[in-house]
């Protein structure tokens, strides 16, 4: 991510994934490298307000050491919070069966359900 940080003064916003594409980084001119928990909270808010076909019962997952700002997002959107131990593997069953619509961890990894009900349970891995 060092090369990404070097871009902060050249672009208003820049983002990149690590070599195996399971983590992301975002830099802005004003903030520098963004805290992954802040990005996850914004992503959760956006997705929960723009995915009307997601199951109402589907929870938002986060790891124990992720920020409480994610808890606040869940309260604000009236979604159940699903807190798991550290490790992305804990989100997988819920993402596959549709009981979890989003899973995010403090190390900038996230996965979420696709848009429609026919695709629920098939997660899309990002960052």
mmCIF file of N, CA, C and O in Angstrom, residues 9 14 22 29 39 42 80 87 95 104 107-108 118 121:
data_model
loop_
_atom_site.group_PDB
_atom_site.id
_atom_site.type_symbol
_atom_site.label_atom_id
_atom_site.label_comp_id
_atom_site.label_asym_id
_atom_site.label_seq_id
_atom_site.Cartn_x
_atom_site.Cartn_y
_atom_site.Cartn_z
ATOM 1 N N UNK A 9 -1.356 12.833 -3.280
ATOM 2 C CA UNK A 9 -1.275 14.223 -3.737
ATOM 3 C C UNK A 9 -1.518 14.371 -5.241
ATOM 4 O O UNK A 9 -1.668 15.480 -5.729
ATOM 5 N N UNK A 14 -7.828 7.748 -4.498
ATOM 6 C CA UNK A 14 -7.198 6.625 -5.191
ATOM 7 C C UNK A 14 -7.422 5.383 -4.342
ATOM 8 O O UNK A 14 -7.511 5.455 -3.120
ATOM 9 N N UNK A 22 -7.499 -9.449 -1.648
ATOM 10 C CA UNK A 22 -8.411 -9.695 -0.537
ATOM 11 C C UNK A 22 -8.408 -8.564 0.493
ATOM 12 O O UNK A 22 -9.080 -8.649 1.509
ATOM 13 N N UNK A 29 -6.621 13.142 -0.649
ATOM 14 C CA UNK A 29 -5.684 14.244 -0.384
ATOM 15 C C UNK A 29 -5.762 14.713 1.051
ATOM 16 O O UNK A 29 -4.764 14.984 1.691
ATOM 17 N N UNK A 39 -14.288 3.208 6.104
ATOM 18 C CA UNK A 39 -14.750 2.832 4.776
ATOM 19 C C UNK A 39 -15.846 1.770 4.871
ATOM 20 O O UNK A 39 -16.856 1.851 4.175
ATOM 21 N N UNK A 42 -19.196 3.259 5.778
ATOM 22 C CA UNK A 42 -19.807 3.954 4.634
ATOM 23 C C UNK A 42 -20.365 2.931 3.642
ATOM 24 O O UNK A 42 -21.482 3.084 3.133
ATOM 25 N N UNK A 80 -29.663 -6.370 12.271
ATOM 26 C CA UNK A 80 -29.023 -7.141 13.328
ATOM 27 C C UNK A 80 -27.516 -7.172 13.072
ATOM 28 O O UNK A 80 -27.060 -7.290 11.943
ATOM 29 N N UNK A 87 -11.118 -13.258 11.799
ATOM 30 C CA UNK A 87 -10.968 -14.229 10.714
ATOM 31 C C UNK A 87 -12.175 -14.215 9.798
ATOM 32 O O UNK A 87 -13.311 -14.381 10.237
ATOM 33 N N UNK A 95 -22.972 -15.801 4.733
ATOM 34 C CA UNK A 95 -23.026 -15.229 3.389
ATOM 35 C C UNK A 95 -23.587 -16.240 2.397
ATOM 36 O O UNK A 95 -24.344 -15.881 1.496
ATOM 37 N N UNK A 104 -17.535 -7.706 7.208
ATOM 38 C CA UNK A 104 -16.374 -6.842 7.100
ATOM 39 C C UNK A 104 -15.443 -7.038 8.272
ATOM 40 O O UNK A 104 -15.883 -7.323 9.384
ATOM 41 N N UNK A 107 -9.180 -5.492 8.953
ATOM 42 C CA UNK A 107 -8.004 -5.468 8.079
ATOM 43 C C UNK A 107 -8.372 -5.138 6.632
ATOM 44 O O UNK A 107 -7.620 -5.428 5.725
ATOM 45 N N UNK A 108 -9.531 -4.518 6.451
ATOM 46 C CA UNK A 108 -9.978 -3.977 5.163
ATOM 47 C C UNK A 108 -10.487 -5.029 4.191
ATOM 48 O O UNK A 108 -10.451 -4.835 2.991
ATOM 49 N N UNK A 118 -32.687 -14.072 -6.196
ATOM 50 C CA UNK A 118 -32.213 -15.305 -6.821
ATOM 51 C C UNK A 118 -30.720 -15.493 -6.604
ATOM 52 O O UNK A 118 -30.205 -16.581 -6.712
ATOM 53 N N UNK A 121 -27.163 -15.426 -1.076
ATOM 54 C CA UNK A 121 -26.422 -16.596 -0.649
ATOM 55 C C UNK A 121 -25.174 -16.823 -1.486
ATOM 56 O O UNK A 121 -24.376 -17.651 -1.167
#
